[in-house]
């Protein structure tokens, strides 16, 4: 299940967006960065996934230029913060990586590793697996993460999509469930 989720979820949307954002940042193409951000946001089908991506991305935008000084990063972060409902985490993370000279492959791997860690963390919080097992599963998923990275680097921006409908439906049901075990 995790392999499918990685390849059809973050590997097919956030990772592709991160790769294109890294390239756009390197080219100082601010309009392209905003376009990538809007493409990625359109794949976030649930309110919780949109809010999570934007709130984390905007928090990164608030501190990025101060922590990692870079002229274009400062411009991009300022632009993000001057608007509402923009600034997805994958695009912001890729911009920060590019500003620090982290190569595109490592930036995409970082995005995928973060997504996998988040999924495993949810499984631990829900009591489906223990923390040690989560780390072991992450290690077993390394070949899948590398495969997703390779696919993301070769995809066009138009290939950004998500086909994890069962997870999206479950998240939508969770939003209406008064007995939620944790907030997203």
Coordinates of C-alpha atoms in Angstrom, one line a residue, residues 4-181:
X4 CA 1.4 2.6 -4.3
X5 CA 0.7 5.7 -2.2
X6 CA 4.2 7.0 -2.7
X7 CA 4.2 6.4 -6.4
X8 CA 0.7 7.7 -7.1
X9 CA 0.5 10.4 -4.4
X10 CA 3.5 12.5 -3.5
X11 CA 5.6 10.9 -6.2
X12 CA 3.1 12.0 -8.9
X13 CA 2.4 15.4 -7.5
X14 CA 4.6 17.0 -4.9
X15 CA 7.8 15.5 -6.2
X16 CA 7.1 16.6 -9.8
X17 CA 6.2 20.1 -8.6
X18 CA 9.4 20.2 -6.5
X19 CA 11.6 19.2 -9.5
X20 CA 10.0 21.9 -11.6
X21 CA 10.1 24.5 -8.8
X22 CA 13.8 23.8 -8.3
X23 CA 14.4 24.4 -12.0
X24 CA 12.3 27.5 -12.0
X25 CA 14.0 28.9 -9.0
X26 CA 17.4 28.2 -10.5
X27 CA 16.3 30.2 -13.6
X28 CA 14.8 33.0 -11.4
X29 CA 11.5 32.5 -13.0
X30 CA 9.1 33.8 -10.4
X31 CA 5.9 33.6 -12.6
X32 CA 6.8 29.9 -13.3
X33 CA 7.2 29.3 -9.6
X34 CA 3.7 30.7 -9.0
X35 CA 2.3 28.6 -11.8
X36 CA 3.8 25.4 -10.4
X37 CA 2.4 26.3 -7.0
X38 CA -1.1 26.7 -8.4
X39 CA -0.8 23.4 -10.4
X40 CA 0.3 21.6 -7.2
X41 CA -2.5 23.2 -5.1
X42 CA -5.1 22.0 -7.6
X43 CA -4.2 18.4 -6.8
X44 CA -4.9 18.9 -3.1
X45 CA -8.5 17.6 -3.1
X46 CA -9.2 17.9 0.6
X47 CA -9.3 21.0 2.7
X48 CA -6.9 19.5 5.2
X49 CA -4.3 18.7 2.6
X50 CA -4.5 22.2 1.1
X51 CA -4.3 23.9 4.5
X52 CA -1.4 21.7 5.6
X53 CA 0.6 22.3 2.5
X54 CA 0.0 26.1 2.4
X55 CA 0.4 26.7 6.2
X56 CA 3.7 24.8 6.3
X57 CA 4.9 26.4 3.0
X58 CA 4.0 29.9 4.2
X59 CA 5.7 29.3 7.6
X60 CA 8.8 28.3 5.6
X61 CA 8.4 31.5 3.5
X62 CA 8.3 33.6 6.7
X63 CA 11.7 32.4 7.9
X64 CA 13.5 31.2 4.8
X65 CA 15.1 34.5 3.6
X66 CA 16.2 35.3 7.2
X67 CA 17.7 31.9 7.9
X68 CA 19.2 31.3 4.4
X69 CA 19.9 34.8 2.9
X70 CA 19.5 34.8 -0.9
X71 CA 18.4 37.7 -3.0
X72 CA 15.9 35.8 -5.2
X73 CA 14.6 33.7 -2.3
X74 CA 13.8 36.9 -0.4
X75 CA 11.9 38.2 -3.5
X76 CA 10.0 34.9 -3.9
X77 CA 9.1 34.7 -0.2
X78 CA 7.9 38.3 -0.1
X79 CA 5.8 37.6 -3.1
X80 CA 4.3 34.5 -1.5
X81 CA 3.5 36.3 1.7
X82 CA 1.9 39.2 -0.1
X83 CA -0.8 36.9 -1.4
X84 CA -3.4 34.6 0.2
X85 CA -3.8 30.9 -0.3
X86 CA -0.4 30.3 -2.1
X87 CA 2.9 28.9 -1.1
X88 CA 2.7 25.1 -1.1
X89 CA 5.3 23.3 1.0
X90 CA 6.9 21.4 -1.9
X91 CA 7.5 24.5 -4.0
X92 CA 8.9 26.5 -1.0
X93 CA 11.1 23.6 0.0
X94 CA 12.5 23.2 -3.5
X95 CA 13.1 27.0 -3.6
X96 CA 15.1 26.8 -0.4
X97 CA 17.0 23.8 -1.6
X98 CA 17.9 25.6 -4.9
X99 CA 18.9 28.7 -3.0
X100 CA 21.3 26.7 -0.9
X101 CA 22.9 24.9 -3.9
X102 CA 21.3 21.6 -3.1
X103 CA 21.0 19.7 -6.3
X104 CA 17.6 18.8 -7.8
X105 CA 17.9 15.1 -7.1
X106 CA 18.5 15.7 -3.4
X107 CA 15.7 18.3 -3.3
X108 CA 13.2 15.8 -4.7
X109 CA 14.4 13.0 -2.5
X110 CA 14.0 15.3 0.5
X111 CA 10.4 16.0 -0.5
X112 CA 9.6 12.3 -0.9
X113 CA 11.3 11.4 2.4
X114 CA 9.2 14.0 4.2
X115 CA 6.0 12.7 2.7
X116 CA 6.9 9.1 3.6
X117 CA 7.8 10.2 7.2
X118 CA 4.5 12.0 7.5
X119 CA 2.6 8.9 6.3
X120 CA 4.4 6.7 8.8
X121 CA 3.9 9.2 11.6
X122 CA 0.2 9.1 11.0
X123 CA 0.3 5.3 11.1
X124 CA 2.1 5.5 14.4
X125 CA -0.4 8.1 15.9
X126 CA -3.3 5.9 14.8
X127 CA -1.7 2.9 16.5
X128 CA -1.3 0.8 13.3
X129 CA 2.5 0.4 13.8
X130 CA 5.1 1.2 16.4
X131 CA 7.8 3.8 15.9
X132 CA 10.6 1.2 15.4
X133 CA 8.5 -0.6 12.7
X134 CA 7.9 2.8 11.0
X135 CA 11.7 3.3 10.7
X136 CA 12.1 -0.2 9.4
X137 CA 9.4 0.3 6.8
X138 CA 10.9 3.6 5.7
X139 CA 14.2 1.8 5.1
X140 CA 12.4 -0.9 3.1
X141 CA 10.8 1.9 1.0
X142 CA 14.1 3.4 -0.2
X143 CA 14.0 1.7 -3.6
X144 CA 10.4 3.0 -4.1
X145 CA 11.4 6.5 -3.0
X146 CA 14.3 6.4 -5.5
X147 CA 12.0 5.1 -8.2
X148 CA 9.5 8.0 -7.5
X149 CA 12.4 10.5 -7.6
X150 CA 13.5 9.2 -11.0
X151 CA 9.9 9.4 -12.3
X152 CA 9.4 12.9 -11.0
X153 CA 12.6 14.2 -12.6
X154 CA 11.5 12.9 -16.0
X155 CA 7.9 14.1 -15.9
X156 CA 6.5 17.3 -17.3
X157 CA 4.5 19.7 -15.1
X158 CA 1.3 18.6 -17.0
X159 CA 1.9 15.1 -15.5
X160 CA 1.2 16.4 -11.9
X161 CA -1.8 14.5 -10.6
X162 CA -2.9 12.4 -7.7
X163 CA -4.6 9.1 -7.9
X164 CA -4.9 8.2 -4.2
X165 CA -8.7 8.6 -4.2
X166 CA -9.2 6.1 -1.4
X167 CA -7.0 8.1 0.9
X168 CA -8.7 11.4 -0.2
X169 CA -12.2 9.9 0.5
X170 CA -11.1 8.6 3.9
X171 CA -9.7 12.1 4.7
X172 CA -13.0 13.7 3.6
X173 CA -14.9 11.3 5.8
X174 CA -12.6 12.0 8.7
X175 CA -13.3 15.7 8.4
X176 CA -17.0 15.0 9.2
X177 CA -16.2 12.4 11.9
X178 CA -16.7 14.0 15.4
X179 CA -14.5 11.3 16.9
X180 CA -11.3 12.3 15.0
X181 CA -8.2 10.9 16.7

